[in-house]
mmCIF file of C-alpha atoms and ligand atoms in Angstrom:
data_model
loop_
_atom_site.group_PDB
_atom_site.id
_atom_site.type_symbol
_atom_site.label_atom_id
_atom_site.label_comp_id
_atom_site.label_asym_id
_atom_site.label_seq_id
_atom_site.Cartn_x
_atom_site.Cartn_y
_atom_site.Cartn_z
ATOM 1 C CA MET A 1330 18.381 6.552 -18.012
ATOM 2 C CA THR A 1331 20.413 9.646 -18.819
ATOM 3 C CA GLY A 1332 20.713 13.017 -17.141
ATOM 4 C CA LEU A 1333 20.842 13.871 -13.476
ATOM 5 C CA PRO A 1334 20.570 11.129 -10.875
ATOM 6 C CA ILE A 1335 17.187 11.119 -9.127
ATOM 7 C CA LEU A 1336 19.020 11.052 -5.772
ATOM 8 C CA GLU A 1337 22.522 12.353 -5.137
ATOM 9 C CA ILE A 1338 23.986 12.308 -1.646
ATOM 10 C CA SER A 1339 27.480 13.618 -0.901
ATOM 11 C CA GLY A 1340 29.677 13.393 2.176
ATOM 12 C CA LEU A 1341 26.966 12.293 4.599
ATOM 13 C CA ASN A 1342 28.007 12.084 8.281
ATOM 14 C CA LYS A 1343 25.939 11.059 11.293
ATOM 15 C CA SER A 1344 27.401 10.184 14.679
ATOM 16 C CA TYR A 1345 25.648 9.073 17.875
ATOM 17 C CA GLY A 1346 28.129 9.993 20.602
ATOM 18 C CA ALA A 1347 31.319 8.140 19.760
ATOM 19 C CA VAL A 1348 29.577 5.901 17.196
ATOM 20 C CA ARG A 1349 30.117 7.030 13.616
ATOM 21 C CA ALA A 1350 26.917 5.495 12.269
ATOM 22 C CA VAL A 1351 27.417 7.020 8.799
ATOM 23 C CA ASP A 1352 30.927 8.178 8.008
ATOM 24 C CA ASP A 1353 31.407 10.321 4.911
ATOM 25 C CA VAL A 1354 29.150 8.335 2.572
ATOM 26 C CA SER A 1355 28.346 9.501 -0.958
ATOM 27 C CA LEU A 1356 25.793 7.603 -3.011
ATOM 28 C CA HIS A 1357 23.552 8.220 -5.999
ATOM 29 C CA VAL A 1358 20.523 6.526 -7.527
ATOM 30 C CA ASN A 1359 20.028 6.936 -11.249
ATOM 31 C CA ARG A 1360 16.630 7.819 -12.648
ATOM 32 C CA GLY A 1361 14.636 4.622 -13.197
ATOM 33 C CA GLU A 1362 17.173 2.491 -11.351
ATOM 34 C CA ILE A 1363 16.735 -0.163 -8.670
ATOM 35 C CA CYS A 1364 19.820 0.243 -6.488
ATOM 36 C CA GLY A 1365 20.738 -1.980 -3.524
ATOM 37 C CA LEU A 1366 22.242 -0.947 -0.184
ATOM 38 C CA ILE A 1367 23.729 -3.841 1.776
ATOM 39 C CA GLY A 1368 26.096 -4.443 4.681
ATOM 40 C CA PRO A 1369 26.420 -6.167 8.061
ATOM 41 C CA ASN A 1370 24.099 -5.377 10.999
ATOM 42 C CA GLY A 1371 24.918 -1.973 12.435
ATOM 43 C CA SER A 1372 26.815 -0.808 9.339
ATOM 44 C CA GLY A 1373 24.685 2.360 9.081
ATOM 45 C CA LYS A 1374 22.129 1.478 6.381
ATOM 46 C CA SER A 1375 18.999 2.556 8.272
ATOM 47 C CA THR A 1376 20.774 5.646 9.629
ATOM 48 C CA PHE A 1377 21.669 6.545 6.056
ATOM 49 C CA PHE A 1378 17.949 6.296 5.173
ATOM 50 C CA ASP A 1379 17.042 8.366 8.261
ATOM 51 C CA CYS A 1380 19.308 11.185 7.059
ATOM 52 C CA ALA A 1381 18.351 10.923 3.376
ATOM 53 C CA SER A 1382 14.603 10.939 4.119
ATOM 54 C CA GLY A 1383 14.626 13.888 6.538
ATOM 55 C CA LEU A 1384 13.831 11.877 9.679
ATOM 56 C CA THR A 1385 17.209 12.785 11.221
ATOM 57 C CA LYS A 1386 19.537 15.692 10.528
ATOM 58 C CA PRO A 1387 23.015 14.666 9.413
ATOM 59 C CA GLN A 1388 25.998 16.527 10.898
ATOM 60 C CA ALA A 1389 27.414 17.021 7.411
ATOM 61 C CA GLY A 1390 26.579 16.268 3.811
ATOM 62 C CA THR A 1391 24.144 17.282 1.099
ATOM 63 C CA VAL A 1392 21.078 15.553 -0.284
ATOM 64 C CA LYS A 1393 19.841 16.375 -3.776
ATOM 65 C CA LEU A 1394 16.574 15.004 -5.101
ATOM 66 C CA ASP A 1395 15.824 15.369 -8.789
ATOM 67 C CA GLY A 1396 18.470 18.116 -9.013
ATOM 68 C CA GLN A 1397 17.118 20.119 -6.065
ATOM 69 C CA ASP A 1398 19.033 20.576 -2.811
ATOM 70 C CA ILE A 1399 16.704 19.206 -0.097
ATOM 71 C CA THR A 1400 19.260 19.058 2.740
ATOM 72 C CA GLY A 1401 17.497 19.894 6.015
ATOM 73 C CA TRP A 1402 13.949 19.384 4.674
ATOM 74 C CA SER A 1403 11.585 17.473 6.982
ATOM 75 C CA LEU A 1404 10.394 13.924 6.300
ATOM 76 C CA ASN A 1405 6.921 15.265 5.455
ATOM 77 C CA ARG A 1406 8.147 17.917 3.069
ATOM 78 C CA ILE A 1407 10.433 15.461 1.290
ATOM 79 C CA ALA A 1408 7.504 13.066 0.902
ATOM 80 C CA ARG A 1409 4.966 15.681 -0.177
ATOM 81 C CA GLU A 1410 7.027 18.043 -2.335
ATOM 82 C CA GLY A 1411 9.903 15.749 -3.281
ATOM 83 C CA ARG A 1412 7.781 12.632 -3.824
ATOM 84 C CA MET A 1413 10.454 10.515 -2.110
ATOM 85 C CA LEU A 1414 8.941 7.999 0.301
ATOM 86 C CA ARG A 1415 10.569 5.574 2.692
ATOM 87 C CA SER A 1416 9.488 2.460 4.534
ATOM 88 C CA PHE A 1417 10.579 1.514 8.031
ATOM 89 C CA GLN A 1418 11.709 -1.870 9.329
ATOM 90 C CA LYS A 1419 8.483 -1.955 11.375
ATOM 91 C CA THR A 1420 5.260 -2.425 9.353
ATOM 92 C CA VAL A 1421 2.361 -0.002 9.840
ATOM 93 C CA VAL A 1422 -1.131 -0.340 8.277
ATOM 94 C CA PHE A 1423 -4.631 0.926 9.122
ATOM 95 C CA SER A 1424 -5.734 -2.311 10.863
ATOM 96 C CA ALA A 1425 -9.478 -1.650 10.890
ATOM 97 C CA LEU A 1426 -9.679 -0.687 7.202
ATOM 98 C CA ASP A 1427 -9.749 -3.255 4.445
ATOM 99 C CA VAL A 1428 -6.885 -3.672 1.991
ATOM 100 C CA GLU A 1429 -8.450 -1.573 -0.762
ATOM 101 C CA GLU A 1430 -9.345 1.263 1.649
ATOM 102 C CA ASN A 1431 -5.771 1.299 2.952
ATOM 103 C CA LEU A 1432 -4.514 1.944 -0.571
ATOM 104 C CA VAL A 1433 -7.181 4.510 -1.487
ATOM 105 C CA ILE A 1434 -6.399 6.555 1.617
ATOM 106 C CA ALA A 1435 -2.683 6.356 0.885
ATOM 107 C CA GLY A 1436 -3.434 7.758 -2.572
ATOM 108 C CA GLN A 1437 -5.098 10.801 -0.978
ATOM 109 C CA MET A 1438 -2.105 11.537 1.204
ATOM 110 C CA PHE A 1439 -0.712 14.499 -0.684
ATOM 111 C CA THR A 1440 -3.625 15.623 -2.816
ATOM 112 C CA PHE A 1441 -6.430 16.304 -0.334
ATOM 113 C CA PRO A 1442 -6.284 17.626 3.221
ATOM 114 C CA GLY A 1443 -7.977 14.678 4.883
ATOM 115 C CA LEU A 1444 -10.459 11.882 5.017
ATOM 116 C CA TRP A 1445 -13.434 14.162 4.327
ATOM 117 C CA SER A 1446 -12.476 14.401 0.691
ATOM 118 C CA THR A 1447 -12.134 10.621 0.454
ATOM 119 C CA PHE A 1448 -15.670 10.103 1.630
ATOM 120 C CA GLY A 1449 -16.974 13.571 0.687
ATOM 121 C CA ILE A 1450 -20.083 13.979 -1.425
ATOM 122 C CA GLY A 1451 -19.877 15.291 -4.963
ATOM 123 C CA ALA A 1452 -19.089 14.124 -8.462
ATOM 124 C CA MET A 1453 -15.438 15.277 -8.354
ATOM 125 C CA ALA A 1454 -14.703 13.461 -5.105
ATOM 126 C CA ARG A 1455 -16.444 10.318 -6.397
ATOM 127 C CA ALA A 1456 -14.542 10.359 -9.697
ATOM 128 C CA ARG A 1457 -11.262 10.878 -7.868
ATOM 129 C CA VAL A 1458 -11.931 7.976 -5.500
ATOM 130 C CA GLU A 1459 -12.942 5.752 -8.422
ATOM 131 C CA ALA A 1460 -9.642 6.543 -10.204
ATOM 132 C CA LEU A 1461 -7.758 5.724 -7.019
ATOM 133 C CA ARG A 1462 -9.679 2.455 -6.677
ATOM 134 C CA GLU A 1463 -8.654 1.494 -10.215
ATOM 135 C CA ARG A 1464 -5.010 2.192 -9.410
ATOM 136 C CA ALA A 1465 -5.298 0.377 -6.067
ATOM 137 C CA ARG A 1466 -6.748 -2.727 -7.720
ATOM 138 C CA GLU A 1467 -3.843 -2.897 -10.149
ATOM 139 C CA PHE A 1468 -1.327 -2.953 -7.283
ATOM 140 C CA ILE A 1469 -3.505 -5.320 -5.243
ATOM 141 C CA LYS A 1470 -3.485 -7.857 -8.100
ATOM 142 C CA ILE A 1471 0.291 -7.699 -8.543
ATOM 143 C CA ALA A 1472 0.814 -7.996 -4.791
ATOM 144 C CA GLY A 1473 -1.335 -11.159 -4.721
ATOM 145 C CA LEU A 1474 -3.870 -9.579 -2.340
ATOM 146 C CA TRP A 1475 -6.917 -9.797 -4.624
ATOM 147 C CA ASP A 1476 -8.709 -12.525 -2.665
ATOM 148 C CA VAL A 1477 -8.310 -10.645 0.616
ATOM 149 C CA ARG A 1478 -8.940 -7.131 -0.685
ATOM 150 C CA HIS A 1479 -12.105 -6.679 1.394
ATOM 151 C CA GLN A 1480 -10.638 -8.031 4.617
ATOM 152 C CA PRO A 1481 -9.428 -5.770 7.456
ATOM 153 C CA ALA A 1482 -5.661 -5.283 7.110
ATOM 154 C CA GLY A 1483 -5.164 -6.070 10.799
ATOM 155 C CA LYS A 1484 -6.460 -9.642 10.272
ATOM 156 C CA LEU A 1485 -3.829 -10.509 7.652
ATOM 157 C CA SER A 1486 -0.358 -12.009 8.146
ATOM 158 C CA GLY A 1487 2.739 -9.897 8.808
ATOM 159 C CA GLY A 1488 3.949 -10.608 5.274
ATOM 160 C CA GLN A 1489 0.634 -9.555 3.726
ATOM 161 C CA GLN A 1490 0.713 -6.366 5.811
ATOM 162 C CA LYS A 1491 4.182 -5.631 4.437
ATOM 163 C CA LEU A 1492 2.745 -5.968 0.943
ATOM 164 C CA ILE A 1493 -0.129 -3.613 1.827
ATOM 165 C CA GLN A 1494 2.360 -1.082 3.167
ATOM 166 C CA PHE A 1495 4.442 -1.371 0.018
ATOM 167 C CA ALA A 1496 1.441 -1.059 -2.321
ATOM 168 C CA SER A 1497 0.231 1.952 -0.277
ATOM 169 C CA MET A 1498 3.539 3.703 -0.952
ATOM 170 C CA LEU A 1499 2.946 3.385 -4.694
ATOM 171 C CA MET A 1500 -0.434 5.122 -4.549
ATOM 172 C CA PRO A 1501 0.690 8.798 -4.255
ATOM 173 C CA GLU A 1502 2.836 8.423 -7.408
ATOM 174 C CA PRO A 1503 6.310 8.690 -5.846
ATOM 175 C CA LYS A 1504 9.450 9.299 -7.906
ATOM 176 C CA LEU A 1505 11.697 7.359 -5.561
ATOM 177 C CA ILE A 1506 11.127 4.877 -2.759
ATOM 178 C CA LEU A 1507 13.619 3.933 -0.048
ATOM 179 C CA LEU A 1508 12.812 0.426 1.196
ATOM 180 C CA ASP A 1509 14.252 -0.807 4.496
ATOM 181 C CA GLU A 1510 14.337 -4.630 4.448
ATOM 182 C CA PRO A 1511 11.066 -5.209 2.578
ATOM 183 C CA MET A 1512 11.530 -9.014 2.599
ATOM 184 C CA ALA A 1513 12.546 -9.466 6.248
ATOM 185 C CA GLY A 1514 10.545 -12.128 8.077
ATOM 186 C CA ILE A 1515 8.240 -13.093 5.221
ATOM 187 C CA ASN A 1516 7.857 -16.433 3.465
ATOM 188 C CA PRO A 1517 9.320 -17.197 0.005
ATOM 189 C CA LYS A 1518 5.940 -17.015 -1.754
ATOM 190 C CA LEU A 1519 5.375 -13.484 -0.463
ATOM 191 C CA ILE A 1520 8.989 -12.507 -1.219
ATOM 192 C CA GLU A 1521 8.170 -13.277 -4.857
ATOM 193 C CA ARG A 1522 5.188 -10.928 -4.632
ATOM 194 C CA VAL A 1523 7.318 -8.117 -3.201
ATOM 195 C CA VAL A 1524 9.851 -8.635 -6.006
ATOM 196 C CA GLU A 1525 7.091 -8.614 -8.644
ATOM 197 C CA SER A 1526 5.578 -5.457 -7.142
ATOM 198 C CA ILE A 1527 8.925 -3.623 -7.144
ATOM 199 C CA ARG A 1528 9.553 -4.629 -10.773
ATOM 200 C CA PHE A 1529 6.036 -3.615 -11.828
ATOM 201 C CA ALA A 1530 6.278 -0.179 -10.165
ATOM 202 C CA ASN A 1531 9.697 0.340 -11.698
ATOM 203 C CA GLN A 1532 8.818 -0.756 -15.227
ATOM 204 C CA LYS A 1533 5.241 0.495 -15.547
ATOM 205 C CA PHE A 1534 5.442 3.682 -13.483
ATOM 206 C CA GLY A 1535 9.165 4.497 -13.661
ATOM 207 C CA VAL A 1536 9.577 4.534 -9.874
ATOM 208 C CA SER A 1537 13.249 4.447 -8.799
ATOM 209 C CA PHE A 1538 14.275 2.428 -5.743
ATOM 210 C CA LEU A 1539 17.014 2.255 -3.144
ATOM 211 C CA VAL A 1540 16.586 -1.049 -1.313
ATOM 212 C CA ILE A 1541 18.201 -2.230 1.931
ATOM 213 C CA GLU A 1542 17.961 -6.013 2.019
ATOM 214 C CA HIS A 1543 19.847 -8.882 3.652
ATOM 215 C CA ASN A 1544 18.486 -11.478 1.190
ATOM 216 C CA ILE A 1545 21.467 -11.393 -1.155
ATOM 217 C CA ASP A 1546 19.807 -13.581 -3.817
ATOM 218 C CA VAL A 1547 16.963 -11.078 -4.141
ATOM 219 C CA VAL A 1548 19.283 -8.057 -4.117
ATOM 220 C CA THR A 1549 21.504 -9.446 -6.851
ATOM 221 C CA ASP A 1550 18.423 -10.430 -8.855
ATOM 222 C CA ILE A 1551 16.568 -7.089 -8.843
ATOM 223 C CA CYS A 1552 19.329 -4.488 -8.529
ATOM 224 C CA GLU A 1553 21.387 -3.064 -11.361
ATOM 225 C CA ARG A 1554 23.935 -1.653 -8.932
ATOM 226 C CA ILE A 1555 24.758 -2.329 -5.304
ATOM 227 C CA VAL A 1556 26.462 -0.156 -2.675
ATOM 228 C CA VAL A 1557 28.028 -1.861 0.358
ATOM 229 C CA LEU A 1558 28.433 -0.204 3.768
ATOM 230 C CA ASP A 1559 30.695 -1.480 6.532
ATOM 231 C CA GLN A 1560 31.107 0.286 9.886
ATOM 232 C CA GLY A 1561 29.475 3.413 8.524
ATOM 233 C CA ARG A 1562 31.729 3.701 5.482
ATOM 234 C CA LYS A 1563 31.248 2.801 1.861
ATOM 235 C CA LEU A 1564 33.176 -0.414 1.262
ATOM 236 C CA ALA A 1565 32.297 -1.090 -2.373
ATOM 237 C CA GLU A 1566 29.984 -0.211 -5.223
ATOM 238 C CA GLY A 1567 29.325 -2.090 -8.449
ATOM 239 C CA THR A 1568 27.173 -4.477 -10.436
ATOM 240 C CA PRO A 1569 25.819 -7.542 -8.587
ATOM 241 C CA ASP A 1570 28.529 -9.664 -10.232
ATOM 242 C CA GLU A 1571 31.293 -7.334 -9.132
ATOM 243 C CA ILE A 1572 29.932 -7.192 -5.581
ATOM 244 C CA VAL A 1573 29.624 -10.950 -5.012
ATOM 245 C CA ARG A 1574 33.161 -11.436 -6.350
ATOM 246 C CA ASN A 1575 34.666 -8.552 -4.323
ATOM 247 C CA GLN A 1576 37.006 -10.058 -1.698
ATOM 248 C CA ALA A 1577 36.577 -7.220 0.833
ATOM 249 C CA VAL A 1578 32.775 -7.569 0.601
ATOM 250 C CA ARG A 1579 32.997 -11.339 1.005
ATOM 251 C CA GLU A 1580 35.100 -10.968 4.132
ATOM 252 C CA ALA A 1581 33.013 -8.206 5.735
ATOM 253 C CA TYR A 1582 29.546 -9.432 4.821
ATOM 254 C CA LEU A 1583 29.082 -12.461 2.625
ATOM 255 C CA GLY A 1584 31.015 -14.880 4.832
ATOM 256 C CA GLY A 1585 34.435 -15.328 3.195
HETATM 257 N N1 ATP B 1451 19.078 6.584 17.456
HETATM 258 C C1 ATP B 1451 20.277 6.047 17.708
HETATM 259 N N2 ATP B 1451 20.944 6.309 18.846
HETATM 260 C C2 ATP B 1451 22.170 5.780 19.087
HETATM 261 N N3 ATP B 1451 22.813 4.963 18.239
HETATM 262 C C3 ATP B 1451 22.205 4.661 17.079
HETATM 263 C C4 ATP B 1451 20.911 5.179 16.743
HETATM 264 N N4 ATP B 1451 20.554 4.700 15.534
HETATM 265 C C5 ATP B 1451 21.577 3.921 15.126
HETATM 266 N N5 ATP B 1451 22.570 3.883 16.056
HETATM 267 C C6 ATP B 1451 23.844 3.139 15.949
HETATM 268 O O1 ATP B 1451 24.382 3.434 14.670
HETATM 269 C C7 ATP B 1451 24.960 2.268 14.081
HETATM 270 C C8 ATP B 1451 24.302 1.990 12.741
HETATM 271 O O2 ATP B 1451 22.987 1.499 12.989
HETATM 272 P P1 ATP B 1451 21.914 1.252 11.824
HETATM 273 O O3 ATP B 1451 20.637 0.926 12.482
HETATM 274 O O4 ATP B 1451 21.949 2.396 10.900
HETATM 275 O O5 ATP B 1451 22.528 -0.039 11.105
HETATM 276 P P2 ATP B 1451 21.893 -0.994 9.986
HETATM 277 O O6 ATP B 1451 22.966 -1.158 8.945
HETATM 278 O O7 ATP B 1451 20.581 -0.490 9.558
HETATM 279 O O8 ATP B 1451 21.742 -2.375 10.775
HETATM 280 P P3 ATP B 1451 20.650 -3.579 10.584
HETATM 281 O O9 ATP B 1451 21.100 -4.368 9.390
HETATM 282 O O10 ATP B 1451 20.796 -4.373 11.864
HETATM 283 O O11 ATP B 1451 19.282 -2.972 10.434
HETATM 284 C C9 ATP B 1451 24.832 1.161 15.107
HETATM 285 O O12 ATP B 1451 26.019 1.086 15.860
HETATM 286 C C10 ATP B 1451 23.655 1.628 15.952
HETATM 287 O O13 ATP B 1451 23.740 1.092 17.248
HETATM 288 MG MG1 MG B 1452 18.653 -1.280 9.661
#
């Protein structure tokens, strides 16, 4: 894990009127790292993701991805050219398609112009789809969705849909994924599956992660390093051990 960080953000600022949602925050994610981003409600975590991922323009600051300055790039361009993907707090899947189809289509996102190539006739298209199916099945197994892989995504539970969304993000071979509360509102059994899927993608495919999560047990378990925001500012940064022992973090977030 040497060399340039995969993501390097410096002096990020984003205000909404008088609210300084993100106030001069600098943060990096090392290549191959799973990094946590935590903090109280309204501390600016999602806004930080909005600015980093190109959804919103920050008023100041620079964003570098894999050594390249991508400040001001759109969400689409960052996803397609930068291979940095983000999830949202709200889950979105193709409800009418089955689990496997959801993943295969996600795998086509940046390589072919549209659905025609997915279902297009010809040996190349068929071989490509078969390779995507193989990859999809690997993620489906890890995510614990094997038994429901031919069911429409819309018929599955909210937690299972979160897992589909997560597995779909792995299909286009991203370098870095920003996850916004991937465990929120799902039961402990499925939380385990999300954790396993993150570990698998990280270890087998070298995907780096920045994860916003309120479940502190999970964050301290999977992350090598954690950054804490409070009222838009960076309050602390360190190993899980350092963070849970940090008095300022305990007072602002962990309950004394
Ligand atoms: N689009 C917006 N318009 C106005 N204010 C906003 C907007 N987005 C965020 N804010 C404000 O910015 C601050 C940071 O919000 P943000 O959603 O980034 O926090 P968060 O750390 O993700 O919180 P949570 O843990 O509840 O998801 C809050 O005061 C919020 O009300
Ligand atoms: Mg949020």
